Coordinates of C-alpha atoms in Angstrom, one line a residue:
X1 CA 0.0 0.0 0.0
X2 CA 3.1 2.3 0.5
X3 CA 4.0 3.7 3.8
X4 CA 2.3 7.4 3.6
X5 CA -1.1 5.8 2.5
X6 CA -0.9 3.7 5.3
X7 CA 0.7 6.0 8.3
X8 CA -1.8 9.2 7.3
X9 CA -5.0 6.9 7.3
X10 CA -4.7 5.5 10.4
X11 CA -3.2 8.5 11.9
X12 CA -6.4 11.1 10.3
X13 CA -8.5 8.0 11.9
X14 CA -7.0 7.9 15.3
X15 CA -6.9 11.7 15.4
X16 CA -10.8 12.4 14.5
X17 CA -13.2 13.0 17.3
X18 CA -15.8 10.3 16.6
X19 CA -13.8 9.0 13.4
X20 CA -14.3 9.2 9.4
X21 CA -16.5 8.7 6.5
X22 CA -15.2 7.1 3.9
X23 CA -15.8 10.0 1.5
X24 CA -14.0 12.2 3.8
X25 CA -11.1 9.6 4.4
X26 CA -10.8 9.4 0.2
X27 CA -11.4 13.8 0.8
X28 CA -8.8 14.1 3.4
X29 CA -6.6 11.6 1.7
X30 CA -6.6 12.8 -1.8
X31 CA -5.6 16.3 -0.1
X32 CA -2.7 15.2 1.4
X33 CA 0.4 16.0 -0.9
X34 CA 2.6 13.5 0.5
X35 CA 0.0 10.8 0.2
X36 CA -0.6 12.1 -3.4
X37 CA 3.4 12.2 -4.0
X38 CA 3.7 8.5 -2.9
X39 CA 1.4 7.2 -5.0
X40 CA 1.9 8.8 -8.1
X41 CA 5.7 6.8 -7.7
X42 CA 4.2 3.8 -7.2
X43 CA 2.1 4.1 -10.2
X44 CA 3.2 2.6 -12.9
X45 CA 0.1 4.9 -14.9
X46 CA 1.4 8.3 -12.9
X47 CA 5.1 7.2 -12.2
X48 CA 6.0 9.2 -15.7
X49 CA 3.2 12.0 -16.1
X50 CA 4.4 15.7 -15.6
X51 CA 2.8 16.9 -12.3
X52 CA 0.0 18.9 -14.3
X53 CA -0.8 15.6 -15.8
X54 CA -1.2 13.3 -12.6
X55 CA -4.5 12.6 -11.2
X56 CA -5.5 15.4 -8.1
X57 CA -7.8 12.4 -6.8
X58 CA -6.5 9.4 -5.0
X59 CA -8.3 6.5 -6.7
X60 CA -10.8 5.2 -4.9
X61 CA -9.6 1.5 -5.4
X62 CA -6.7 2.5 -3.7
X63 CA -8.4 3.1 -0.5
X64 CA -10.5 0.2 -0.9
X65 CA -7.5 -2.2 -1.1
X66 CA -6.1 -0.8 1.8
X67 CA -10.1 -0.9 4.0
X68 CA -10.1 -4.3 3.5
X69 CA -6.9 -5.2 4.7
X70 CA -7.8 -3.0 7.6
X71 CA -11.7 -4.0 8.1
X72 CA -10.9 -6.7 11.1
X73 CA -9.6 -3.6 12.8
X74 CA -12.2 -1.3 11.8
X75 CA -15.7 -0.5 12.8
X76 CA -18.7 1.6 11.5
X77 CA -20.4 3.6 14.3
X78 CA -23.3 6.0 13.8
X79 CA -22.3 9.3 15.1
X80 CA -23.7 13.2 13.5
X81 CA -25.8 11.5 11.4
X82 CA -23.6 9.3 9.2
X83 CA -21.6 6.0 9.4
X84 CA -18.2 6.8 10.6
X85 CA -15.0 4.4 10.9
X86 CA -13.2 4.3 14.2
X87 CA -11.0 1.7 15.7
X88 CA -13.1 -1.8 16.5
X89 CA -10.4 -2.5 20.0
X90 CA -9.3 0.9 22.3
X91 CA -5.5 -1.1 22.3
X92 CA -5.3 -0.9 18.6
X93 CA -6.3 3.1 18.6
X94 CA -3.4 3.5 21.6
X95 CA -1.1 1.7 19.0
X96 CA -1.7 3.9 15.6
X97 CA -1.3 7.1 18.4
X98 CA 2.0 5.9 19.6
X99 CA 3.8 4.8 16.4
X100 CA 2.1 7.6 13.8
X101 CA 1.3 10.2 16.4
X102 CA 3.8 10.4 19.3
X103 CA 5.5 13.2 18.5
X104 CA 4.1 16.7 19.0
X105 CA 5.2 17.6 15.2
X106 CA 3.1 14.3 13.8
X107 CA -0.2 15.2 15.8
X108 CA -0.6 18.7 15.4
X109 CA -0.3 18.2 11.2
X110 CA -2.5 15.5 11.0
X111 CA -5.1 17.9 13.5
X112 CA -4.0 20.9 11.2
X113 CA -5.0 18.6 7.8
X114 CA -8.0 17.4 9.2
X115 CA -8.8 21.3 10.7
X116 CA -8.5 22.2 7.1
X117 CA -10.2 19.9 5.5
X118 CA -13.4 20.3 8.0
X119 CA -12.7 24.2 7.5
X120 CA -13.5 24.4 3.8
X121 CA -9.9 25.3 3.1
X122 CA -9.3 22.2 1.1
X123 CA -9.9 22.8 -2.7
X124 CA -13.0 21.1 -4.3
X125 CA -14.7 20.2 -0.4
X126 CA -17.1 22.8 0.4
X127 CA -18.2 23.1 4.2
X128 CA -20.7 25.5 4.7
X129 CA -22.2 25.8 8.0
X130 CA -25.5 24.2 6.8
X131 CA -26.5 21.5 4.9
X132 CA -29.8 23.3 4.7
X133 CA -30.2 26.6 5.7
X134 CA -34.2 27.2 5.1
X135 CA -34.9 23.1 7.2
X136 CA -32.4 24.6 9.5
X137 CA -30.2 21.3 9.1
X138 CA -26.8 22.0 10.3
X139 CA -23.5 20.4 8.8
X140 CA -23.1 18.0 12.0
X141 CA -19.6 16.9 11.0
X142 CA -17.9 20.6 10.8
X143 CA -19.3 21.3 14.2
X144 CA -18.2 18.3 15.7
X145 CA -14.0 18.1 14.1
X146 CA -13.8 21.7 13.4
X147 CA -12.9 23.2 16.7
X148 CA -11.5 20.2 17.9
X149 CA -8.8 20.0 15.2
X150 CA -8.1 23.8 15.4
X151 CA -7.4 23.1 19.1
X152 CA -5.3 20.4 19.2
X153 CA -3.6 21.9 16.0
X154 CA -3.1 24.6 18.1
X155 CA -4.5 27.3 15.2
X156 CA -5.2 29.8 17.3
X157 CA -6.7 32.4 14.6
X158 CA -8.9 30.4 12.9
X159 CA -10.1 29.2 15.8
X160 CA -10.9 32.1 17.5
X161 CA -12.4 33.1 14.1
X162 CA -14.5 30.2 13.9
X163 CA -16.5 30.7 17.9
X164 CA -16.9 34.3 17.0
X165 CA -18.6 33.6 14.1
X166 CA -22.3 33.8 14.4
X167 CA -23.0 31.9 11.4
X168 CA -21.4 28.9 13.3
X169 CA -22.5 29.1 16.4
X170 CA -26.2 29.5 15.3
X171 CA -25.5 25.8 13.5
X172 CA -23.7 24.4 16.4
X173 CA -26.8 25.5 18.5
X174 CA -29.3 23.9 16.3
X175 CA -27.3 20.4 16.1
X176 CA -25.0 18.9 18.4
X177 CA -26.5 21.9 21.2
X178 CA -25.5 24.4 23.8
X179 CA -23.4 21.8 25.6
X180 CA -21.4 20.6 22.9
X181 CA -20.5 24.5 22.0
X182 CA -19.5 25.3 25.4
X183 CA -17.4 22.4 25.4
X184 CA -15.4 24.1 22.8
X185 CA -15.1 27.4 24.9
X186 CA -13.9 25.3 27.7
X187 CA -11.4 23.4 25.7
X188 CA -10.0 26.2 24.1
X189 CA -9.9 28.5 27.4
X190 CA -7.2 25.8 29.2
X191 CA -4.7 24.7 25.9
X192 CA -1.3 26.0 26.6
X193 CA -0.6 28.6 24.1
X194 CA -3.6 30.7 23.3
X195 CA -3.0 33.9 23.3
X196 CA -4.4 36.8 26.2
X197 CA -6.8 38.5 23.9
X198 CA -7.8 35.6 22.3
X199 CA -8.7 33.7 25.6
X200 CA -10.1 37.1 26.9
X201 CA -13.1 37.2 23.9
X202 CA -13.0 33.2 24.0
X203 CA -13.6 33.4 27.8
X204 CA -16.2 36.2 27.6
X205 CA -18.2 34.5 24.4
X206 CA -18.0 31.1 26.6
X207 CA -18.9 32.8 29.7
X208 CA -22.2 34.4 28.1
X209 CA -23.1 31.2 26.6
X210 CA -23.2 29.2 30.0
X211 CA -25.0 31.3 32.2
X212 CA -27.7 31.6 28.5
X213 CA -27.5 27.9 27.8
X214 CA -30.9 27.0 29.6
X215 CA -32.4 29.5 27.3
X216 CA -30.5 28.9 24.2
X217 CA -30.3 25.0 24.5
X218 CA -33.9 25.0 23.9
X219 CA -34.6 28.1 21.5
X220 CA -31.3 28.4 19.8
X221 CA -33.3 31.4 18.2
X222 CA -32.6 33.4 20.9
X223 CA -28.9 33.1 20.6
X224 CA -28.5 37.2 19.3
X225 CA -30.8 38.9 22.4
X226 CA -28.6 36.5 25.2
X227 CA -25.4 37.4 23.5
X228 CA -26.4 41.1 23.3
X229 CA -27.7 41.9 26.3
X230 CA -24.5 40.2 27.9
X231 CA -22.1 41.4 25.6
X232 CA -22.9 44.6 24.4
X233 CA -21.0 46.8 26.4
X234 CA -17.4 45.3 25.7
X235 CA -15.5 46.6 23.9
X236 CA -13.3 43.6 22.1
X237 CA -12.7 42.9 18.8
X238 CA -13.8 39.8 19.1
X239 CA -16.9 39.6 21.1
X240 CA -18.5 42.3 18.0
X241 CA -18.1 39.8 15.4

């Protein structure tokens, strides 16, 4: 299968919250240059194409061969509304952390990949904050990963972008909930790292939303008046968003 195939699919499974879809593993895989590097040498169809001329997509074969050598160690789970693949045995996700994501440099690119991939930043993958706006159906899976990736990636900016961002916390509220979106606040308040101001408007934003959450957990609608009326006479940059 080739060493990158294999080391950056287990390690984008180990380091997802609740785990993959296949279309986003194939997503996440085909956007990965080293993955795309190694198998265009292996390729005896790639192997002697000028760069312009080699496929952008990782063949979906590919991936296939290397599920089913996998599958004994895999398992689907239903988690934000789709079938994601995780790890059937905790021991065997403790194993793909330690040999593909011990060191610090290792985890934080695959978190930073998968941050960008669940961010919209990867070319071709739109993720817009809903799946349907006018059902009010929120994109589950980018407000699940998102700030979790940006977190452990460390990405302070777009992070900090991301939970000032209206447009997201309005989805967050109407899918995973109030709880879930504090959870973030929290998270991000205590990693090592974050800058003052940054925690200062993530503290104040996460603040506001806990002592609103039994309003706002149940009429997410309500999300502007709570956050004004708490809000409104601070003066960070952040926090007016």
């Amino acid at each position: 299968h080739g060493p990158e195939l294999v080391e950056r699919a287990l390690g984008y499974i180990r380091a997802a919250r609740y785990g993959l879809a296949e279309d986003e593993m194939l997503q996440v895989l085909s956007a990965d240059g080293e993955v795309m590097a190694d198998f265009a040498q292996r390729s005896p169809t790639e192997r002697d194409k000028s760069a312009a001329e080699q496929l952008k997509v990782l063949p979906s074969v590919v991936w296939s061969r290397l599920y089913f050598d996998l599958r004994p160690y895999l398992a689907e789970r239903a988690a934000d509304g789709t079938s994601l693949l995780n790890f059937y045995h905790r021991q065997v996700g403790e194993a793909v952390e330690q040999r593909y994501l011990g060191d610090e440099t290792h985890r934080r690119q695959s978190h930073q990949k998968l941050g960008e991939y669940f961010g919209g930043a990867v070319p071709g993958v739109e993720q817009p904050n809903w799946i349907n706006e006018d059902a009010r159906l929120p994109n589950y899976r980018k407000m699940s990963e998102l700030p979790w990736h940006l977190t452990a990636a460390r990405d302070w900016d777009t992070l900090t972008g991301v939970l000032t961002e209206y447009g997201f916390l309005d989805a967050k509220l109407h899918g995973p909930g109030a709880h879930s979106l504090i959870e973030d606040y929290e998270r991000a308040e205590t990693a090592p790292g974050l800058g003052e101001e940054e925690a200062r408007s993530l503290r104040l934003i996460g603040g506001a939303l806990r002592l609103s959450a039994h309003v706002v957990g149940p009429d997410p609608d309500q999300l502007v008046s709570q956050l004004w009326g708490r809000l409104r006479d601070l003066p960070e940059a952040g926090v007016e968003r």
